[in-house]
Amino acid sequence: MPSLELVDFNIVCAVAGGFIASFGLVSFFLKERLFLSEALIALLFGVIFSPHALDWIRPSSYTKGSDIDVEYITLYFSRLVLGVQLVVAGVQLPSQYLRREWKSLALLLGPGMVIMWIVSSLLVWALVPNTPIVFALAIGACITPTDPVLSNTIVKGRFADANVSEDLQNIIIAESGTNDGLGYPFLFLPLYLIRYVNYGGGQPYGTQTAVGLWFGETLGYQILLSIAYGVVVGWLAKEMLRFAERHNLVDRESFLVFSISIAQLFIIGTCGLIGSDDVLACFIAGNVFTWDDWFRKKTHDDSLQPTIELLLNV
């Protein structure tokens, strides 16, 4: 006699598929009439079906109760979503945008991020009792960067087209794309100080060690290497795709997903292998990939990339 197979895989597929289909049926009304973002709707959906509410989606049961495995899975999915978002963000920018608007970006990413970091840290330090200032600096660094997924909600759609100028849209995309990766120095400076000064066991030269690691590993290996890597990969990918397209070696479908595959498979994977900043590398590669506007113009009327972006967001 047939019986119900109430296994986690079936439940997750049914719930997720039902949500995506239901959201799709009213997506225009929710986004263009009520001005609700995909991220907010997905967040509410996750809360409703989480173990704290309906208990239909139970991440801990998928890992046999291992909270560490849940954290790893969350981290890897977050890297995947951010990588795709940042490559798409880099591709969306006009030709040579980072070079033309470097002064504006330098102001936002330099003094702007420092001020946001200090203000956020002071708020944490003032509002959370008994929090050491160095811990507050680490927490403040986590909330300083602008999230590229959330920033998309104010640069896309009918409301953005009517109320946000194109120049402002571009600078928001560029700032949110770069500052996610550039948040590393603000985070690792207090972390190194916590490790080698606060809890260094009184080891000599703790401050010098922390500052040296911050300059060498964070600024050098994490930031500068990821920028250089993104430039090289983005340029090589552009040249290879142009060669393949010029000699009729690539079909239309593969042409459209090429930039996504760079983020999903190659940059995220290789940067993860060498331990560099894959988030920043993805954005730089996406921007270099469309440095001459060739790919952006070729795919301007195609909706494949926004569709993949939507699926990852929800």
Short mmCIF file of the C-alpha atoms (twelve columns), coordinates in Angstrom:
data_MODEL
# 
_entry.id   MODEL 
# 
loop_
_atom_site.group_PDB 
_atom_site.id 
_atom_site.type_symbol 
_atom_site.label_atom_id 
_atom_site.label_alt_id 
_atom_site.label_comp_id 
_atom_site.label_asym_id 
_atom_site.label_seq_id 
_atom_site.Cartn_x 
_atom_site.Cartn_y 
_atom_site.Cartn_z 
_atom_site.pdbx_PDB_model_num 
ATOM 1   C CA . MET A 1   0.000  0.000  0.000   1 
ATOM 2   C CA . PRO A 2   1.431  3.437  -0.902  1 
ATOM 3   C CA . SER A 3   2.674  5.485  2.020   1 
ATOM 4   C CA . LEU A 4   3.816  9.041  2.526   1 
ATOM 5   C CA . GLU A 5   7.560  9.606  2.099   1 
ATOM 6   C CA . LEU A 6   8.026  12.499 4.506   1 
ATOM 7   C CA . VAL A 7   11.771 12.732 4.017   1 
ATOM 8   C CA . ASP A 8   13.670 15.998 4.180   1 
ATOM 9   C CA . PHE A 9   14.547 16.099 0.477   1 
ATOM 10  C CA . ASN A 10  10.921 15.795 -0.619  1 
ATOM 11  C CA . ILE A 11  9.766  18.385 1.898   1 
ATOM 12  C CA . VAL A 12  12.449 20.912 0.935   1 
ATOM 13  C CA . CYS A 13  11.774 20.503 -2.792  1 
ATOM 14  C CA . ALA A 14  8.024  20.850 -2.294  1 
ATOM 15  C CA . VAL A 15  8.281  23.892 -0.030  1 
ATOM 16  C CA . ALA A 16  10.982 25.672 -2.040  1 
ATOM 17  C CA . GLY A 17  9.335  24.923 -5.367  1 
ATOM 18  C CA . GLY A 18  5.954  26.020 -4.102  1 
ATOM 19  C CA . PHE A 19  7.397  29.258 -2.751  1 
ATOM 20  C CA . ILE A 20  9.276  30.119 -5.955  1 
ATOM 21  C CA . ALA A 21  6.237  29.344 -8.113  1 
ATOM 22  C CA . SER A 22  3.880  31.292 -5.847  1 
ATOM 23  C CA . PHE A 23  6.251  34.230 -5.683  1 
ATOM 24  C CA . GLY A 24  6.581  34.213 -9.458  1 
ATOM 25  C CA . LEU A 25  2.825  34.496 -9.928  1 
ATOM 26  C CA . VAL A 26  2.654  37.736 -7.932  1 
ATOM 27  C CA . SER A 27  6.233  38.968 -8.305  1 
ATOM 28  C CA . PHE A 28  5.330  42.038 -10.356 1 
ATOM 29  C CA . PHE A 29  2.699  43.112 -7.838  1 
ATOM 30  C CA . LEU A 30  5.015  42.586 -4.867  1 
ATOM 31  C CA . LYS A 31  8.062  44.268 -6.383  1 
ATOM 32  C CA . GLU A 32  6.556  47.015 -8.527  1 
ATOM 33  C CA . ARG A 33  3.400  47.883 -6.590  1 
ATOM 34  C CA . LEU A 34  4.323  47.146 -2.978  1 
ATOM 35  C CA . PHE A 35  8.064  47.751 -3.529  1 
ATOM 36  C CA . LEU A 36  9.052  44.652 -1.565  1 
ATOM 37  C CA . SER A 37  12.451 43.199 -2.360  1 
ATOM 38  C CA . GLU A 38  13.150 39.580 -3.210  1 
ATOM 39  C CA . ALA A 39  15.549 39.348 -0.280  1 
ATOM 40  C CA . LEU A 40  12.931 40.538 2.222   1 
ATOM 41  C CA . ILE A 41  10.286 38.166 0.883   1 
ATOM 42  C CA . ALA A 42  12.722 35.239 0.960   1 
ATOM 43  C CA . LEU A 43  13.704 36.160 4.526   1 
ATOM 44  C CA . LEU A 44  10.076 36.142 5.662   1 
ATOM 45  C CA . PHE A 45  9.546  32.823 3.903   1 
ATOM 46  C CA . GLY A 46  12.565 31.355 5.669   1 
ATOM 47  C CA . VAL A 47  11.343 32.532 9.058   1 
ATOM 48  C CA . ILE A 48  7.854  31.114 8.523   1 
ATOM 49  C CA . PHE A 49  9.050  27.652 7.502   1 
ATOM 50  C CA . SER A 50  12.037 27.536 9.874   1 
ATOM 51  C CA . PRO A 51  12.293 25.301 12.971  1 
ATOM 52  C CA . HIS A 52  11.180 28.292 15.051  1 
ATOM 53  C CA . ALA A 53  7.791  28.475 13.308  1 
ATOM 54  C CA . LEU A 54  6.224  25.763 11.106  1 
ATOM 55  C CA . ASP A 55  9.328  23.557 11.332  1 
ATOM 56  C CA . TRP A 56  9.066  22.361 7.743   1 
ATOM 57  C CA . ILE A 57  12.664 23.200 6.862   1 
ATOM 58  C CA . ARG A 58  15.120 21.811 9.413   1 
ATOM 59  C CA . PRO A 59  18.756 22.466 8.466   1 
ATOM 60  C CA . SER A 60  20.143 20.690 11.522  1 
ATOM 61  C CA . SER A 61  18.458 17.428 10.536  1 
ATOM 62  C CA . TYR A 62  20.214 17.491 7.148   1 
ATOM 63  C CA . THR A 63  23.570 17.395 8.931   1 
ATOM 64  C CA . LYS A 64  22.534 14.967 11.678  1 
ATOM 65  C CA . GLY A 65  22.522 17.695 14.291  1 
ATOM 66  C CA . SER A 66  25.950 19.130 13.507  1 
ATOM 67  C CA . ASP A 67  25.795 22.910 13.880  1 
ATOM 68  C CA . ILE A 68  29.290 23.228 12.427  1 
ATOM 69  C CA . ASP A 69  28.201 21.526 9.202   1 
ATOM 70  C CA . VAL A 70  25.195 23.841 8.991   1 
ATOM 71  C CA . GLU A 71  27.535 26.816 9.300   1 
ATOM 72  C CA . TYR A 72  29.794 25.444 6.564   1 
ATOM 73  C CA . ILE A 73  26.862 24.847 4.218   1 
ATOM 74  C CA . THR A 74  25.551 28.351 4.889   1 
ATOM 75  C CA . LEU A 75  28.994 29.807 4.216   1 
ATOM 76  C CA . TYR A 76  29.423 27.977 0.913   1 
ATOM 77  C CA . PHE A 77  25.961 28.881 -0.342  1 
ATOM 78  C CA . SER A 78  26.595 32.499 0.645   1 
ATOM 79  C CA . ARG A 79  29.857 32.495 -1.298  1 
ATOM 80  C CA . LEU A 80  28.052 31.101 -4.319  1 
ATOM 81  C CA . VAL A 81  25.263 33.689 -4.227  1 
ATOM 82  C CA . LEU A 82  27.640 36.587 -3.602  1 
ATOM 83  C CA . GLY A 83  30.020 35.436 -6.324  1 
ATOM 84  C CA . VAL A 84  27.311 35.331 -8.961  1 
ATOM 85  C CA . GLN A 85  25.818 38.624 -7.779  1 
ATOM 86  C CA . LEU A 86  29.172 40.381 -7.921  1 
ATOM 87  C CA . VAL A 87  30.121 39.099 -11.362 1 
ATOM 88  C CA . VAL A 88  26.725 40.226 -12.649 1 
ATOM 89  C CA . ALA A 89  27.209 43.586 -10.907 1 
ATOM 90  C CA . GLY A 90  30.606 44.008 -12.527 1 
ATOM 91  C CA . VAL A 91  29.201 43.135 -15.939 1 
ATOM 92  C CA . GLN A 92  26.359 45.649 -15.552 1 
ATOM 93  C CA . LEU A 93  28.660 48.643 -15.170 1 
ATOM 94  C CA . PRO A 94  29.453 50.779 -18.228 1 
ATOM 95  C CA . SER A 95  32.740 50.548 -20.077 1 
ATOM 96  C CA . GLN A 96  35.831 51.338 -17.957 1 
ATOM 97  C CA . TYR A 97  33.630 52.570 -15.138 1 
ATOM 98  C CA . LEU A 98  36.092 51.877 -12.329 1 
ATOM 99  C CA . ARG A 99  38.779 53.891 -14.094 1 
ATOM 100 C CA . ARG A 100 36.496 56.844 -14.843 1 
ATOM 101 C CA . GLU A 101 34.906 57.005 -11.389 1 
ATOM 102 C CA . TRP A 102 37.890 56.079 -9.250  1 
ATOM 103 C CA . LYS A 103 37.773 59.354 -7.311  1 
ATOM 104 C CA . SER A 104 34.151 58.875 -6.257  1 
ATOM 105 C CA . LEU A 105 34.788 55.248 -5.334  1 
ATOM 106 C CA . ALA A 106 37.945 56.150 -3.424  1 
ATOM 107 C CA . LEU A 107 35.945 58.627 -1.350  1 
ATOM 108 C CA . LEU A 108 33.228 56.074 -0.597  1 
ATOM 109 C CA . LEU A 109 35.564 53.150 0.027   1 
ATOM 110 C CA . GLY A 110 38.176 55.119 1.958   1 
ATOM 111 C CA . PRO A 111 36.816 57.768 4.336   1 
ATOM 112 C CA . GLY A 112 33.255 56.536 3.811   1 
ATOM 113 C CA . MET A 113 33.915 52.978 4.959   1 
ATOM 114 C CA . VAL A 114 36.153 54.120 7.805   1 
ATOM 115 C CA . ILE A 115 33.409 56.388 9.132   1 
ATOM 116 C CA . MET A 116 30.795 53.623 8.799   1 
ATOM 117 C CA . TRP A 117 33.121 51.210 10.586  1 
ATOM 118 C CA . ILE A 118 33.825 53.586 13.453  1 
ATOM 119 C CA . VAL A 119 30.175 54.579 13.896  1 
ATOM 120 C CA . SER A 120 28.979 50.954 13.777  1 
ATOM 121 C CA . SER A 121 31.648 49.872 16.244  1 
ATOM 122 C CA . LEU A 122 30.865 52.693 18.665  1 
ATOM 123 C CA . LEU A 123 27.169 51.815 18.554  1 
ATOM 124 C CA . VAL A 124 27.947 48.176 19.359  1 
ATOM 125 C CA . TRP A 125 30.324 49.211 22.131  1 
ATOM 126 C CA . ALA A 126 27.777 51.623 23.628  1 
ATOM 127 C CA . LEU A 127 24.672 49.445 23.328  1 
ATOM 128 C CA . VAL A 128 26.075 46.024 24.258  1 
ATOM 129 C CA . PRO A 129 27.173 45.995 27.909  1 
ATOM 130 C CA . ASN A 130 30.689 44.911 28.835  1 
ATOM 131 C CA . THR A 131 31.890 44.669 25.235  1 
ATOM 132 C CA . PRO A 132 35.599 45.466 24.821  1 
ATOM 133 C CA . ILE A 133 36.257 48.042 22.135  1 
ATOM 134 C CA . VAL A 134 38.355 45.651 20.053  1 
ATOM 135 C CA . PHE A 135 35.452 43.176 19.971  1 
ATOM 136 C CA . ALA A 136 33.124 46.000 18.986  1 
ATOM 137 C CA . LEU A 137 35.492 46.884 16.136  1 
ATOM 138 C CA . ALA A 138 35.279 43.311 14.834  1 
ATOM 139 C CA . ILE A 139 31.475 43.287 15.006  1 
ATOM 140 C CA . GLY A 140 31.283 46.722 13.407  1 
ATOM 141 C CA . ALA A 141 33.418 45.510 10.509  1 
ATOM 142 C CA . CYS A 142 30.868 42.775 9.779   1 
ATOM 143 C CA . ILE A 143 28.039 45.254 9.227   1 
ATOM 144 C CA . THR A 144 30.021 47.999 7.499   1 
ATOM 145 C CA . PRO A 145 30.014 46.744 3.868   1 
ATOM 146 C CA . THR A 146 26.930 47.358 1.750   1 
ATOM 147 C CA . ASP A 147 25.287 44.081 0.787   1 
ATOM 148 C CA . PRO A 148 25.183 43.741 -3.037  1 
ATOM 149 C CA . VAL A 149 22.031 41.612 -2.904  1 
ATOM 150 C CA . LEU A 150 20.101 44.185 -0.897  1 
ATOM 151 C CA . SER A 151 21.493 47.139 -2.835  1 
ATOM 152 C CA . ASN A 152 19.991 45.678 -6.002  1 
ATOM 153 C CA . THR A 153 16.554 46.494 -4.649  1 
ATOM 154 C CA . ILE A 154 17.189 50.231 -4.991  1 
ATOM 155 C CA . VAL A 155 18.845 50.154 -8.414  1 
ATOM 156 C CA . LYS A 156 16.448 47.866 -10.274 1 
ATOM 157 C CA . GLY A 157 12.782 47.999 -11.101 1 
ATOM 158 C CA . ARG A 158 10.238 50.635 -11.994 1 
ATOM 159 C CA . PHE A 159 10.735 52.658 -8.820  1 
ATOM 160 C CA . ALA A 160 14.495 52.849 -9.374  1 
ATOM 161 C CA . ASP A 161 14.078 53.809 -13.025 1 
ATOM 162 C CA . ALA A 162 11.718 56.621 -12.058 1 
ATOM 163 C CA . ASN A 163 13.484 57.953 -8.976  1 
ATOM 164 C CA . VAL A 164 17.155 56.936 -9.086  1 
ATOM 165 C CA . SER A 165 19.378 58.438 -11.753 1 
ATOM 166 C CA . GLU A 166 21.553 56.154 -13.855 1 
ATOM 167 C CA . ASP A 167 24.736 57.695 -12.457 1 
ATOM 168 C CA . LEU A 168 23.577 57.034 -8.903  1 
ATOM 169 C CA . GLN A 169 22.573 53.474 -9.794  1 
ATOM 170 C CA . ASN A 170 26.022 52.789 -11.220 1 
ATOM 171 C CA . ILE A 171 27.898 54.213 -8.240  1 
ATOM 172 C CA . ILE A 172 25.745 52.167 -5.835  1 
ATOM 173 C CA . ILE A 173 26.453 48.998 -7.824  1 
ATOM 174 C CA . ALA A 174 30.179 49.726 -7.930  1 
ATOM 175 C CA . GLU A 175 30.411 50.650 -4.250  1 
ATOM 176 C CA . SER A 176 28.438 47.639 -3.038  1 
ATOM 177 C CA . GLY A 177 30.450 45.356 -5.300  1 
ATOM 178 C CA . THR A 178 33.849 46.495 -4.100  1 
ATOM 179 C CA . ASN A 179 33.276 47.153 -0.417  1 
ATOM 180 C CA . ASP A 180 32.226 43.580 0.355   1 
ATOM 181 C CA . GLY A 181 35.737 42.426 -0.419  1 
ATOM 182 C CA . LEU A 182 37.361 45.532 1.022   1 
ATOM 183 C CA . GLY A 183 35.697 44.858 4.358   1 
ATOM 184 C CA . TYR A 184 38.423 42.295 5.102   1 
ATOM 185 C CA . PRO A 185 40.989 44.815 6.435   1 
ATOM 186 C CA . PHE A 186 38.446 46.280 8.858   1 
ATOM 187 C CA . LEU A 187 37.599 42.817 10.156  1 
ATOM 188 C CA . PHE A 188 41.027 41.245 10.386  1 
ATOM 189 C CA . LEU A 189 42.762 44.132 12.146  1 
ATOM 190 C CA . PRO A 190 40.715 43.700 15.352  1 
ATOM 191 C CA . LEU A 191 40.808 39.905 14.968  1 
ATOM 192 C CA . TYR A 192 44.605 39.921 14.869  1 
ATOM 193 C CA . LEU A 193 44.690 42.287 17.831  1 
ATOM 194 C CA . ILE A 194 42.343 40.002 19.760  1 
ATOM 195 C CA . ARG A 195 44.475 36.962 18.993  1 
ATOM 196 C CA . TYR A 196 47.965 38.338 19.439  1 
ATOM 197 C CA . VAL A 197 47.434 41.150 21.944  1 
ATOM 198 C CA . ASN A 198 44.322 40.524 24.056  1 
ATOM 199 C CA . TYR A 199 44.672 36.742 24.183  1 
ATOM 200 C CA . GLY A 200 48.252 36.322 23.102  1 
ATOM 201 C CA . GLY A 201 49.370 34.915 26.412  1 
ATOM 202 C CA . GLY A 202 51.703 37.820 26.964  1 
ATOM 203 C CA . GLN A 203 53.859 36.870 23.999  1 
ATOM 204 C CA . PRO A 204 56.422 39.519 23.060  1 
ATOM 205 C CA . TYR A 205 55.895 41.736 20.043  1 
ATOM 206 C CA . GLY A 206 52.190 40.861 19.928  1 
ATOM 207 C CA . THR A 207 51.190 44.196 18.426  1 
ATOM 208 C CA . GLN A 208 53.958 44.054 15.820  1 
ATOM 209 C CA . THR A 209 52.900 40.537 14.872  1 
ATOM 210 C CA . ALA A 210 49.266 41.571 14.502  1 
ATOM 211 C CA . VAL A 211 50.089 44.609 12.374  1 
ATOM 212 C CA . GLY A 212 52.553 42.631 10.262  1 
ATOM 213 C CA . LEU A 213 50.004 39.920 9.538   1 
ATOM 214 C CA . TRP A 214 47.410 42.567 8.736   1 
ATOM 215 C CA . PHE A 215 49.658 44.183 6.144   1 
ATOM 216 C CA . GLY A 216 51.049 40.954 4.724   1 
ATOM 217 C CA . GLU A 217 48.178 38.487 4.775   1 
ATOM 218 C CA . THR A 218 45.144 40.768 4.664   1 
ATOM 219 C CA . LEU A 219 46.195 43.697 2.490   1 
ATOM 220 C CA . GLY A 220 48.728 41.788 0.416   1 
ATOM 221 C CA . TYR A 221 47.425 38.255 0.042   1 
ATOM 222 C CA . GLN A 222 43.699 38.819 0.486   1 
ATOM 223 C CA . ILE A 223 43.145 42.177 -1.216  1 
ATOM 224 C CA . LEU A 224 45.933 42.885 -3.699  1 
ATOM 225 C CA . LEU A 225 46.214 39.284 -4.874  1 
ATOM 226 C CA . SER A 226 42.454 38.987 -5.390  1 
ATOM 227 C CA . ILE A 227 42.409 42.223 -7.416  1 
ATOM 228 C CA . ALA A 228 45.268 41.035 -9.616  1 
ATOM 229 C CA . TYR A 229 43.697 37.602 -9.964  1 
ATOM 230 C CA . GLY A 230 40.328 39.085 -10.913 1 
ATOM 231 C CA . VAL A 231 41.946 41.297 -13.554 1 
ATOM 232 C CA . VAL A 232 43.841 38.396 -15.116 1 
ATOM 233 C CA . VAL A 233 40.906 35.973 -15.100 1 
ATOM 234 C CA . GLY A 234 38.450 38.591 -16.369 1 
ATOM 235 C CA . TRP A 235 40.719 39.651 -19.229 1 
ATOM 236 C CA . LEU A 236 41.594 36.082 -20.246 1 
ATOM 237 C CA . ALA A 237 37.935 35.054 -20.114 1 
ATOM 238 C CA . LYS A 238 36.939 37.996 -22.313 1 
ATOM 239 C CA . GLU A 239 39.617 37.249 -24.886 1 
ATOM 240 C CA . MET A 240 38.804 33.537 -24.992 1 
ATOM 241 C CA . LEU A 241 35.092 34.188 -25.406 1 
ATOM 242 C CA . ARG A 242 35.691 36.736 -28.166 1 
ATOM 243 C CA . PHE A 243 37.947 34.268 -29.956 1 
ATOM 244 C CA . ALA A 244 35.357 31.500 -29.650 1 
ATOM 245 C CA . GLU A 245 32.548 33.780 -30.820 1 
ATOM 246 C CA . ARG A 246 34.569 35.156 -33.717 1 
ATOM 247 C CA . HIS A 247 35.355 31.654 -34.980 1 
ATOM 248 C CA . ASN A 248 31.819 30.317 -34.382 1 
ATOM 249 C CA . LEU A 249 32.943 27.872 -31.699 1 
ATOM 250 C CA . VAL A 250 30.404 28.773 -28.995 1 
ATOM 251 C CA . ASP A 251 26.621 28.495 -29.133 1 
ATOM 252 C CA . ARG A 252 24.255 31.137 -27.794 1 
ATOM 253 C CA . GLU A 253 23.361 29.323 -24.584 1 
ATOM 254 C CA . SER A 254 26.977 28.777 -23.569 1 
ATOM 255 C CA . PHE A 255 27.770 32.357 -24.525 1 
ATOM 256 C CA . LEU A 256 25.127 33.662 -22.128 1 
ATOM 257 C CA . VAL A 257 26.163 31.570 -19.131 1 
ATOM 258 C CA . PHE A 258 29.889 32.129 -19.604 1 
ATOM 259 C CA . SER A 259 30.176 34.987 -17.116 1 
ATOM 260 C CA . ILE A 260 28.124 33.084 -14.533 1 
ATOM 261 C CA . SER A 261 30.332 30.015 -14.872 1 
ATOM 262 C CA . ILE A 262 33.367 32.187 -14.172 1 
ATOM 263 C CA . ALA A 263 31.886 33.100 -10.788 1 
ATOM 264 C CA . GLN A 264 30.182 29.851 -9.853  1 
ATOM 265 C CA . LEU A 265 32.947 27.460 -10.718 1 
ATOM 266 C CA . PHE A 266 36.267 29.012 -11.476 1 
ATOM 267 C CA . ILE A 267 36.900 32.126 -9.396  1 
ATOM 268 C CA . ILE A 268 35.079 30.990 -6.261  1 
ATOM 269 C CA . GLY A 269 36.733 27.587 -6.445  1 
ATOM 270 C CA . THR A 270 40.257 28.725 -7.232  1 
ATOM 271 C CA . CYS A 271 40.232 31.629 -4.782  1 
ATOM 272 C CA . GLY A 272 38.932 29.242 -2.158  1 
ATOM 273 C CA . LEU A 273 41.796 26.869 -2.911  1 
ATOM 274 C CA . ILE A 274 44.461 29.521 -2.439  1 
ATOM 275 C CA . GLY A 275 42.631 31.244 0.430   1 
ATOM 276 C CA . SER A 276 42.283 34.651 -1.193  1 
ATOM 277 C CA . ASP A 277 39.308 37.040 -1.344  1 
ATOM 278 C CA . ASP A 278 36.913 35.443 -3.828  1 
ATOM 279 C CA . VAL A 279 34.245 38.115 -3.293  1 
ATOM 280 C CA . LEU A 280 36.419 40.982 -4.489  1 
ATOM 281 C CA . ALA A 281 37.962 38.867 -7.253  1 
ATOM 282 C CA . CYS A 282 34.503 38.060 -8.655  1 
ATOM 283 C CA . PHE A 283 33.536 41.715 -8.917  1 
ATOM 284 C CA . ILE A 284 36.839 42.770 -10.461 1 
ATOM 285 C CA . ALA A 285 36.699 39.904 -12.954 1 
ATOM 286 C CA . GLY A 286 33.141 40.800 -13.945 1 
ATOM 287 C CA . ASN A 287 34.076 44.418 -14.540 1 
ATOM 288 C CA . VAL A 288 37.225 43.594 -16.508 1 
ATOM 289 C CA . PHE A 289 35.252 41.018 -18.476 1 
ATOM 290 C CA . THR A 290 33.042 43.789 -19.862 1 
ATOM 291 C CA . TRP A 291 35.687 46.527 -19.810 1 
ATOM 292 C CA . ASP A 292 35.046 47.409 -23.459 1 
ATOM 293 C CA . ASP A 293 31.244 46.929 -23.211 1 
ATOM 294 C CA . TRP A 294 31.344 44.138 -25.803 1 
ATOM 295 C CA . PHE A 295 29.755 41.429 -23.656 1 
ATOM 296 C CA . ARG A 296 27.279 43.777 -21.983 1 
ATOM 297 C CA . LYS A 297 25.944 44.976 -25.331 1 
ATOM 298 C CA . LYS A 298 25.807 41.431 -26.678 1 
ATOM 299 C CA . THR A 299 23.650 40.287 -23.755 1 
ATOM 300 C CA . HIS A 300 21.677 43.478 -23.160 1 
ATOM 301 C CA . ASP A 301 18.347 42.042 -24.337 1 
ATOM 302 C CA . ASP A 302 18.772 38.590 -22.799 1 
ATOM 303 C CA . SER A 303 17.176 37.716 -19.474 1 
ATOM 304 C CA . LEU A 304 19.148 34.593 -18.556 1 
ATOM 305 C CA . GLN A 305 21.509 36.272 -16.097 1 
ATOM 306 C CA . PRO A 306 18.730 38.168 -14.254 1 
ATOM 307 C CA . THR A 307 16.763 34.918 -14.087 1 
ATOM 308 C CA . ILE A 308 19.648 33.016 -12.493 1 
ATOM 309 C CA . GLU A 309 20.199 35.950 -10.158 1 
ATOM 310 C CA . LEU A 310 16.533 35.838 -9.131  1 
ATOM 311 C CA . LEU A 311 16.639 32.107 -8.404  1 
ATOM 312 C CA . LEU A 312 19.709 32.516 -6.224  1 
ATOM 313 C CA . ASN A 313 18.166 35.451 -4.361  1 
ATOM 314 C CA . VAL A 314 14.983 33.629 -3.427  1 
# 
